[in-house]
PDB file of C-alpha atoms in Angstrom:
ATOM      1  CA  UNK A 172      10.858   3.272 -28.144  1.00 74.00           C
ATOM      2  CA  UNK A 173      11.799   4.813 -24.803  1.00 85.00           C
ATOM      3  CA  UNK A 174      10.018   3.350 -21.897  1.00 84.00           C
ATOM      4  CA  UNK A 175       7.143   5.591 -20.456  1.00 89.00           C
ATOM      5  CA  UNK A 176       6.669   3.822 -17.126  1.00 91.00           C
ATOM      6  CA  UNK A 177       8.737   0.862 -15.259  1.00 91.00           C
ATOM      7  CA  UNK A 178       7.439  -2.083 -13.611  1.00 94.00           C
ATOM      8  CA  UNK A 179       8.706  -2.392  -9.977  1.00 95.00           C
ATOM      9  CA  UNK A 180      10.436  -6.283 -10.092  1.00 96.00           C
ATOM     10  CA  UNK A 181      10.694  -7.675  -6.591  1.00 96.00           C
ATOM     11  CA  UNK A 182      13.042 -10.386  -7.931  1.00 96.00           C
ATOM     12  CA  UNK A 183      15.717  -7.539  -8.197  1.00 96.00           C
ATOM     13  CA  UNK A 184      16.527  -5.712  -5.212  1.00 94.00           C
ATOM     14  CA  UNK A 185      18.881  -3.147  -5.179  1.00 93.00           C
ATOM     15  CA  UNK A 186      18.545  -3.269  -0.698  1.00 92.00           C
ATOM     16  CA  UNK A 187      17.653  -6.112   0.703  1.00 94.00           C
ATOM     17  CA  UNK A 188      16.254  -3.654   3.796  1.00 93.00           C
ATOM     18  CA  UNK A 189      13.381  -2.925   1.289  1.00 94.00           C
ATOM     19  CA  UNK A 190      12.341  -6.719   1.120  1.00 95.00           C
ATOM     20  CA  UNK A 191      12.661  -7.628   4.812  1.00 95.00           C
ATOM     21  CA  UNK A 192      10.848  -3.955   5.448  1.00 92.00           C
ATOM     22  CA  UNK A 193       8.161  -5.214   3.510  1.00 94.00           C
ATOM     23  CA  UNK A 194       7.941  -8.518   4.952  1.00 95.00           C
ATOM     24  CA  UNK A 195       7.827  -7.446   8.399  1.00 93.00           C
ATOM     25  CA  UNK A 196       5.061  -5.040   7.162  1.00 91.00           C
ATOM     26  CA  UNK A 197       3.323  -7.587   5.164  1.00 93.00           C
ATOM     27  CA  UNK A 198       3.436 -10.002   8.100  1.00 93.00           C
ATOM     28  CA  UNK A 199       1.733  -7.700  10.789  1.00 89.00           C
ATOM     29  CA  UNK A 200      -0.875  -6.701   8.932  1.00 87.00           C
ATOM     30  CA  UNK A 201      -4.306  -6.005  10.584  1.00 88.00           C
ATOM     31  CA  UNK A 202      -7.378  -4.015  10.080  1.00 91.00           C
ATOM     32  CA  UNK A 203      -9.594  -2.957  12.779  1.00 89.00           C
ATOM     33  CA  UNK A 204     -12.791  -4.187  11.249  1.00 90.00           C
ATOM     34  CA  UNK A 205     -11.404  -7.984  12.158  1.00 91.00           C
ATOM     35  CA  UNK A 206     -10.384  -7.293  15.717  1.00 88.00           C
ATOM     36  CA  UNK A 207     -13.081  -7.959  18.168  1.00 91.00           C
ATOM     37  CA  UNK A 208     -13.655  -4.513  20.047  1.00 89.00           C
ATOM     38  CA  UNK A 209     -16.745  -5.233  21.907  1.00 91.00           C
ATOM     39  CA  UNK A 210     -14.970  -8.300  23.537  1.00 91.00           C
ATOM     40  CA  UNK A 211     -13.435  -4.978  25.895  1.00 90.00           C
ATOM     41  CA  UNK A 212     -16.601  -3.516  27.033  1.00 93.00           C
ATOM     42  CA  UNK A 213     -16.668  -5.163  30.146  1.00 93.00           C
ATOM     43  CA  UNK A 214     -13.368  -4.210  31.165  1.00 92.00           C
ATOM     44  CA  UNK A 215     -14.258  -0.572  29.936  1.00 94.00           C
ATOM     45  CA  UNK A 216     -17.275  -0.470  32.188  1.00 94.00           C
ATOM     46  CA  UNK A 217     -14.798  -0.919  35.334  1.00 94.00           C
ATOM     47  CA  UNK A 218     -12.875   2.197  34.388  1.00 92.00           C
ATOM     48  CA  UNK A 219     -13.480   4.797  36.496  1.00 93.00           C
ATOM     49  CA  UNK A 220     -14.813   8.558  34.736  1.00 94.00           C
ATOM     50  CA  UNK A 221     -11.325   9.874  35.172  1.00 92.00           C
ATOM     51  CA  UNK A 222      -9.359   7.033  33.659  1.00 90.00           C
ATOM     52  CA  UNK A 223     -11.972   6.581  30.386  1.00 95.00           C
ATOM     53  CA  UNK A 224     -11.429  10.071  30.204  1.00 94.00           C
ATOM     54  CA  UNK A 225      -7.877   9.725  30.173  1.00 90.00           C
ATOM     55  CA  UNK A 226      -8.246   6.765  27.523  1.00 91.00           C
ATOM     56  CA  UNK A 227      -9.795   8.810  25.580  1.00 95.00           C
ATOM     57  CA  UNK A 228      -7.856  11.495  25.101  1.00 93.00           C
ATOM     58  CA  UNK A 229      -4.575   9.695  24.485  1.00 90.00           C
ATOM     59  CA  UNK A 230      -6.688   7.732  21.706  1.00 92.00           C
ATOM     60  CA  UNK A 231      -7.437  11.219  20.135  1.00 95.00           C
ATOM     61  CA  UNK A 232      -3.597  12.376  20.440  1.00 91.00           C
ATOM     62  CA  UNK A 233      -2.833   8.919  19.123  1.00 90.00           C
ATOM     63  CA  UNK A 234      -4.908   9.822  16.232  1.00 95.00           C
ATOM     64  CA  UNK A 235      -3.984  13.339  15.571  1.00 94.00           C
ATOM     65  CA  UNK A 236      -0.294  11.668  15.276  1.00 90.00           C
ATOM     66  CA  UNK A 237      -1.395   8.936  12.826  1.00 91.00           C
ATOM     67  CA  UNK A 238      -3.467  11.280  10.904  1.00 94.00           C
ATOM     68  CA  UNK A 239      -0.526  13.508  10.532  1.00 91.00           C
ATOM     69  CA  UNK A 240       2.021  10.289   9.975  1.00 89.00           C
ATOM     70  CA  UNK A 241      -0.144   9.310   6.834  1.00 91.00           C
ATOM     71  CA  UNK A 242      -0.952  12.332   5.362  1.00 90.00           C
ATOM     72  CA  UNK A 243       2.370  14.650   5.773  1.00 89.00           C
ATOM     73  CA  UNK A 244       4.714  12.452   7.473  1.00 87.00           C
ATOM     74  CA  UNK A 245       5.448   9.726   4.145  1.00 87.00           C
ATOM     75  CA  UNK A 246       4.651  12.705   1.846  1.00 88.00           C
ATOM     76  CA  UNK A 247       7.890  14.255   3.563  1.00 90.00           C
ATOM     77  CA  UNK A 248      10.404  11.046   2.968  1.00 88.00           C
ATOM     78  CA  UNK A 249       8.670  10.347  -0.358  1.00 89.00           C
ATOM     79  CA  UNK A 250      11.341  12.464  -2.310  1.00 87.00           C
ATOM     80  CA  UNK A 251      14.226  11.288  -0.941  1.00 88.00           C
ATOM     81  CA  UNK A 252      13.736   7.169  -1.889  1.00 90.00           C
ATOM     82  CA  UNK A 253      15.752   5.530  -3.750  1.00 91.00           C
ATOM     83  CA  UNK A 254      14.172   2.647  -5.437  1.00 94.00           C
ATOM     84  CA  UNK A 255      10.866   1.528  -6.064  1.00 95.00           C
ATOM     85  CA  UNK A 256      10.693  -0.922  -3.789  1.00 96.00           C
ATOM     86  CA  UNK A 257      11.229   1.765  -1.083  1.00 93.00           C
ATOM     87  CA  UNK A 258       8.530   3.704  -2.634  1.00 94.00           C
ATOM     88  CA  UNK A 259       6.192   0.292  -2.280  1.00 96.00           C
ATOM     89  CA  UNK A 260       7.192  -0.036   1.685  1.00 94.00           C
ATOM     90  CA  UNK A 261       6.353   3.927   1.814  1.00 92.00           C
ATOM     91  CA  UNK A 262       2.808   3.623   0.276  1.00 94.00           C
ATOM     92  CA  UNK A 263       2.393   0.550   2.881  1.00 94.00           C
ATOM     93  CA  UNK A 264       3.462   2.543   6.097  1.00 91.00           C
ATOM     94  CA  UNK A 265       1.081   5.380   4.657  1.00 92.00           C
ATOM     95  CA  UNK A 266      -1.896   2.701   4.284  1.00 94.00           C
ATOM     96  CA  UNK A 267      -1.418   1.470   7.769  1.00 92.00           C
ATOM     97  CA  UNK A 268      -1.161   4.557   9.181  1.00 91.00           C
ATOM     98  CA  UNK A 269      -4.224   5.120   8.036  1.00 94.00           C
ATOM     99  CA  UNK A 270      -5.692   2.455   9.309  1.00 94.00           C
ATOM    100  CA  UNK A 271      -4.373   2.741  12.615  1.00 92.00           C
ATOM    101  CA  UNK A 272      -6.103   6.435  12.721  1.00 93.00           C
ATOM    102  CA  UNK A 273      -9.197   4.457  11.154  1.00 95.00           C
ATOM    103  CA  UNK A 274      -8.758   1.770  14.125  1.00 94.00           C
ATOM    104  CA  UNK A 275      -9.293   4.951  16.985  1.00 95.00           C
ATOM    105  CA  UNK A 276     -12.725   5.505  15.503  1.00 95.00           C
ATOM    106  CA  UNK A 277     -13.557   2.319  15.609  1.00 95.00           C
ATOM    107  CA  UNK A 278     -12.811   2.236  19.262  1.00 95.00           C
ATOM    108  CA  UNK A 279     -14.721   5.140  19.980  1.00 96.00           C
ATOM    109  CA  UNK A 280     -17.812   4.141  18.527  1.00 96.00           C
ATOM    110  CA  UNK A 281     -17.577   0.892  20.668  1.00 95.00           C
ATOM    111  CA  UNK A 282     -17.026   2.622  23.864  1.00 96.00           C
ATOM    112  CA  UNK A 283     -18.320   6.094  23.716  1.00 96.00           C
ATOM    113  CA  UNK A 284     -21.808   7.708  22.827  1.00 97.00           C
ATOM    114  CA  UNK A 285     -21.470  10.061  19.625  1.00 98.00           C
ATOM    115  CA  UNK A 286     -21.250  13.666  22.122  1.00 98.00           C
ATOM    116  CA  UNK A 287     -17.925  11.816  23.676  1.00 98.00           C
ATOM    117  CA  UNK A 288     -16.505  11.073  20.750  1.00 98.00           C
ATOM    118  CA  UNK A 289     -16.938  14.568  19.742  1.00 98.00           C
ATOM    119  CA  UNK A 290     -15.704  15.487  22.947  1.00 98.00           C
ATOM    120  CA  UNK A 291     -12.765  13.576  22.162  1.00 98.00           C
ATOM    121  CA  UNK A 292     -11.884  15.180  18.924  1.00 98.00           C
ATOM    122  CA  UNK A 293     -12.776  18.657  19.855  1.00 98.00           C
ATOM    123  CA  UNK A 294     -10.383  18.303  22.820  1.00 97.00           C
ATOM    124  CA  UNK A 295      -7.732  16.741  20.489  1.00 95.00           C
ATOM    125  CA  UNK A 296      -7.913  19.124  17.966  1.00 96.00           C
ATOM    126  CA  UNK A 297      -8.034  22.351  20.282  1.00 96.00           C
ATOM    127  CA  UNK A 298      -5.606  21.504  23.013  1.00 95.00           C
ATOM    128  CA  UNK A 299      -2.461  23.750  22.732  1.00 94.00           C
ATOM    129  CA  UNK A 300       0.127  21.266  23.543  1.00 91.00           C
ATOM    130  CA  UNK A 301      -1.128  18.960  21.332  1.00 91.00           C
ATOM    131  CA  UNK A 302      -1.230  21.479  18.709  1.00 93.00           C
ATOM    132  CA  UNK A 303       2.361  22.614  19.294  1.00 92.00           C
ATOM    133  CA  UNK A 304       4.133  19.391  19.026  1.00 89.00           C
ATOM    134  CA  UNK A 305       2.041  18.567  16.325  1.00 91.00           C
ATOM    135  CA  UNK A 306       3.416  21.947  14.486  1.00 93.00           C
ATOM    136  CA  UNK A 307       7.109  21.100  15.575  1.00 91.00           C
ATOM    137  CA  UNK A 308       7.015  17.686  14.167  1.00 90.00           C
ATOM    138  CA  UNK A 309       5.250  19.248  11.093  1.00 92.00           C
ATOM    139  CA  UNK A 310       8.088  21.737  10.678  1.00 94.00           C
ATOM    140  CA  UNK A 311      10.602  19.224  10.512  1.00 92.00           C
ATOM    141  CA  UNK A 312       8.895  17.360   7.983  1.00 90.00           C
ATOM    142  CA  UNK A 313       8.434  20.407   5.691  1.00 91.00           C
ATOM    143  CA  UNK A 314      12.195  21.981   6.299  1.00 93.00           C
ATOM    144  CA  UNK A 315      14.083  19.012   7.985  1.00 91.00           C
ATOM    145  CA  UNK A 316      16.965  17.332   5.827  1.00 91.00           C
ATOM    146  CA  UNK A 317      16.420  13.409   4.721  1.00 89.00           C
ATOM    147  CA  UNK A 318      17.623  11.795   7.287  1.00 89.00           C
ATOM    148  CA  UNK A 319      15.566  14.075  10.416  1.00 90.00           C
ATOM    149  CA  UNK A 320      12.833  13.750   8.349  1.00 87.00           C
ATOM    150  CA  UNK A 321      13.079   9.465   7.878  1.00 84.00           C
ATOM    151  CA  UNK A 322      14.027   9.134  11.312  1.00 85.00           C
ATOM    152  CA  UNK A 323      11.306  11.382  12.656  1.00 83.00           C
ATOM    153  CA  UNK A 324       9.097   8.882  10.662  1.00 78.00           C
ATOM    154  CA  UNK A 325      10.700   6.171  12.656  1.00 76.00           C
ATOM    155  CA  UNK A 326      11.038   7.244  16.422  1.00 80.00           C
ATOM    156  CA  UNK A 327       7.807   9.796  16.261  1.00 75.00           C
ATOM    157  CA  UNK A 328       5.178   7.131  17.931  1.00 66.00           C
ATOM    158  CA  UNK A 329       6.693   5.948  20.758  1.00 67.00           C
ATOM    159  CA  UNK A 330       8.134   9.737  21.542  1.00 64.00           C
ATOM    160  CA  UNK A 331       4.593  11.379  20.433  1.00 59.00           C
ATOM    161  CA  UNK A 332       3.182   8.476  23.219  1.00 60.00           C
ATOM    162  CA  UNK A 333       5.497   9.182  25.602  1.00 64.00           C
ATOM    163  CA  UNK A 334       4.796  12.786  25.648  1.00 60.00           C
ATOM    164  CA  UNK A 335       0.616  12.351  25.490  1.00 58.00           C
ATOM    165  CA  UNK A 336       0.790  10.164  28.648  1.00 59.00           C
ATOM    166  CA  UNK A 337       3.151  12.887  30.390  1.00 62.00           C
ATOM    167  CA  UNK A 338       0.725  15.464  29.494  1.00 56.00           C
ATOM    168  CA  UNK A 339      -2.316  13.668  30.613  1.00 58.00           C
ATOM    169  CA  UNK A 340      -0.623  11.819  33.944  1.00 59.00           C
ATOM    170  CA  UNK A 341       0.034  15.677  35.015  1.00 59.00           C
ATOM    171  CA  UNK A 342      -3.663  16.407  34.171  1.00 56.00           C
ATOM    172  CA  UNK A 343      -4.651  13.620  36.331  1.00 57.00           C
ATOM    173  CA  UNK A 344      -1.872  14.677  39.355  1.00 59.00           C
ATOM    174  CA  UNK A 345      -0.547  11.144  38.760  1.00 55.00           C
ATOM    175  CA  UNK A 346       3.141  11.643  39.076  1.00 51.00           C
ATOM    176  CA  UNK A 347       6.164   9.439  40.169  1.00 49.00           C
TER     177      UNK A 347
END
C-alpha cells in the first residue's frame, strides 16, 4: 500500500532552523483577548486630537500590512518550503498574523467610538500611498523569485512601519 498522507515527525528534522523557528514562535505567543487594553485609557485620554489621530492611522496601516502578511504574504512562500516542519512554522506566522490584525480591532474598540473606527479603516483603505506600497509589496509576492518573496516576509514590518510613520510625521509637519 502506498502511503496517501504523511505524518509531520518533529523528532526528525531535516533543519534544525525549523525547530528553533518554531520555538521562538511558540514561546512569544499572545492573543489580544488576554492583554489588558483598558489598563491604557488613561494615558489615551492625555493624547492630544492630532496625536490619537496619528495613532490611529498607523494602527490601520499596521493592519492593512498584517492583513495582507496573512492572507497573501505566507500564501506566496508556501510553494517554495521544503519540509513539513517549515510548512508548520508557515501556518504559525499566518495564525499570528492574524491575530496581530485581530489585536488592532481590539484596540480600536477600546479607544475609539464605532464612526472613528470607521474613520480609521476608510482612511486606511482609501489612502493612495498606502494603497501603492501595499500593491508593490503585493507584486513581489505574486511575481518575485523565492528568496524576494521569503525575505519580503521577513524585513516587510519594520520597513512597512518605517514608511507609515514617515508618511504620517509629514502629515503632521513633524520633521527632523
Amino acid at each position: 500500500m502506498s502511503t496517501y498522507y504523511k505524518a509531520i515527525n518533529w523528532n526528525a528534522i531535516e533543519d534544525v532552523i525549523d525547530k528553533s523557528t518554531w520555538e521562538k514562535l511558540t514561546e512569544q505567543f499572545w492573543l489580544d483577548t488576554r492583554i489588558p487594553l483598558s489598563n491604557d485609557l488613561d494615558d489615551w485620554r492625555k493624547l492630544s486630537a492630532k496625536e490619537k489621530d496619528l495613532v490611529g492611522k498607523v494602527f490601520g496601516g499596521l493592519t492593512l500590512l498584517d492583513t495582507m502578511q496573512s492572507q497573501s504574504g505566507v500564501e506566496a512562500i508556501r510553494g517554495d518550503i521544503r519540509t513539513p516542519h517549515e510548512e508548520a512554522v508557515l501556518n504559525n506566522i499566518q495564525f499570528m498574523e492574524s491575530v496581530h490584525a485581530k489585536s488592532y480591532s481590539s484596540i480600536f474598540s477600546t479607544l475609539n467610538t464605532k464612526s472613528e473606527i470607521d474613520e480609521i479603516f476608510e482612511w486606511t483603505n482609501t489612502n493612495p500611498y498606502l494603497q501603492k506600497k501595499a500593491e508593490i509589496i503585493n507584486e513581489i509576492y505574486l511575481n518575485g523569485n523565492a528568496l524576494q518573496k521569503k525575505s519580503l516576509q521577513l524585513s516587510l514590518k519594520p520597513f512597512f512601519s518605517t514608511l507609515v510613520f514617515s508618511h504620517l510625521f509629514t502629515i503632521l509637519g513633524i520633521t527632523n
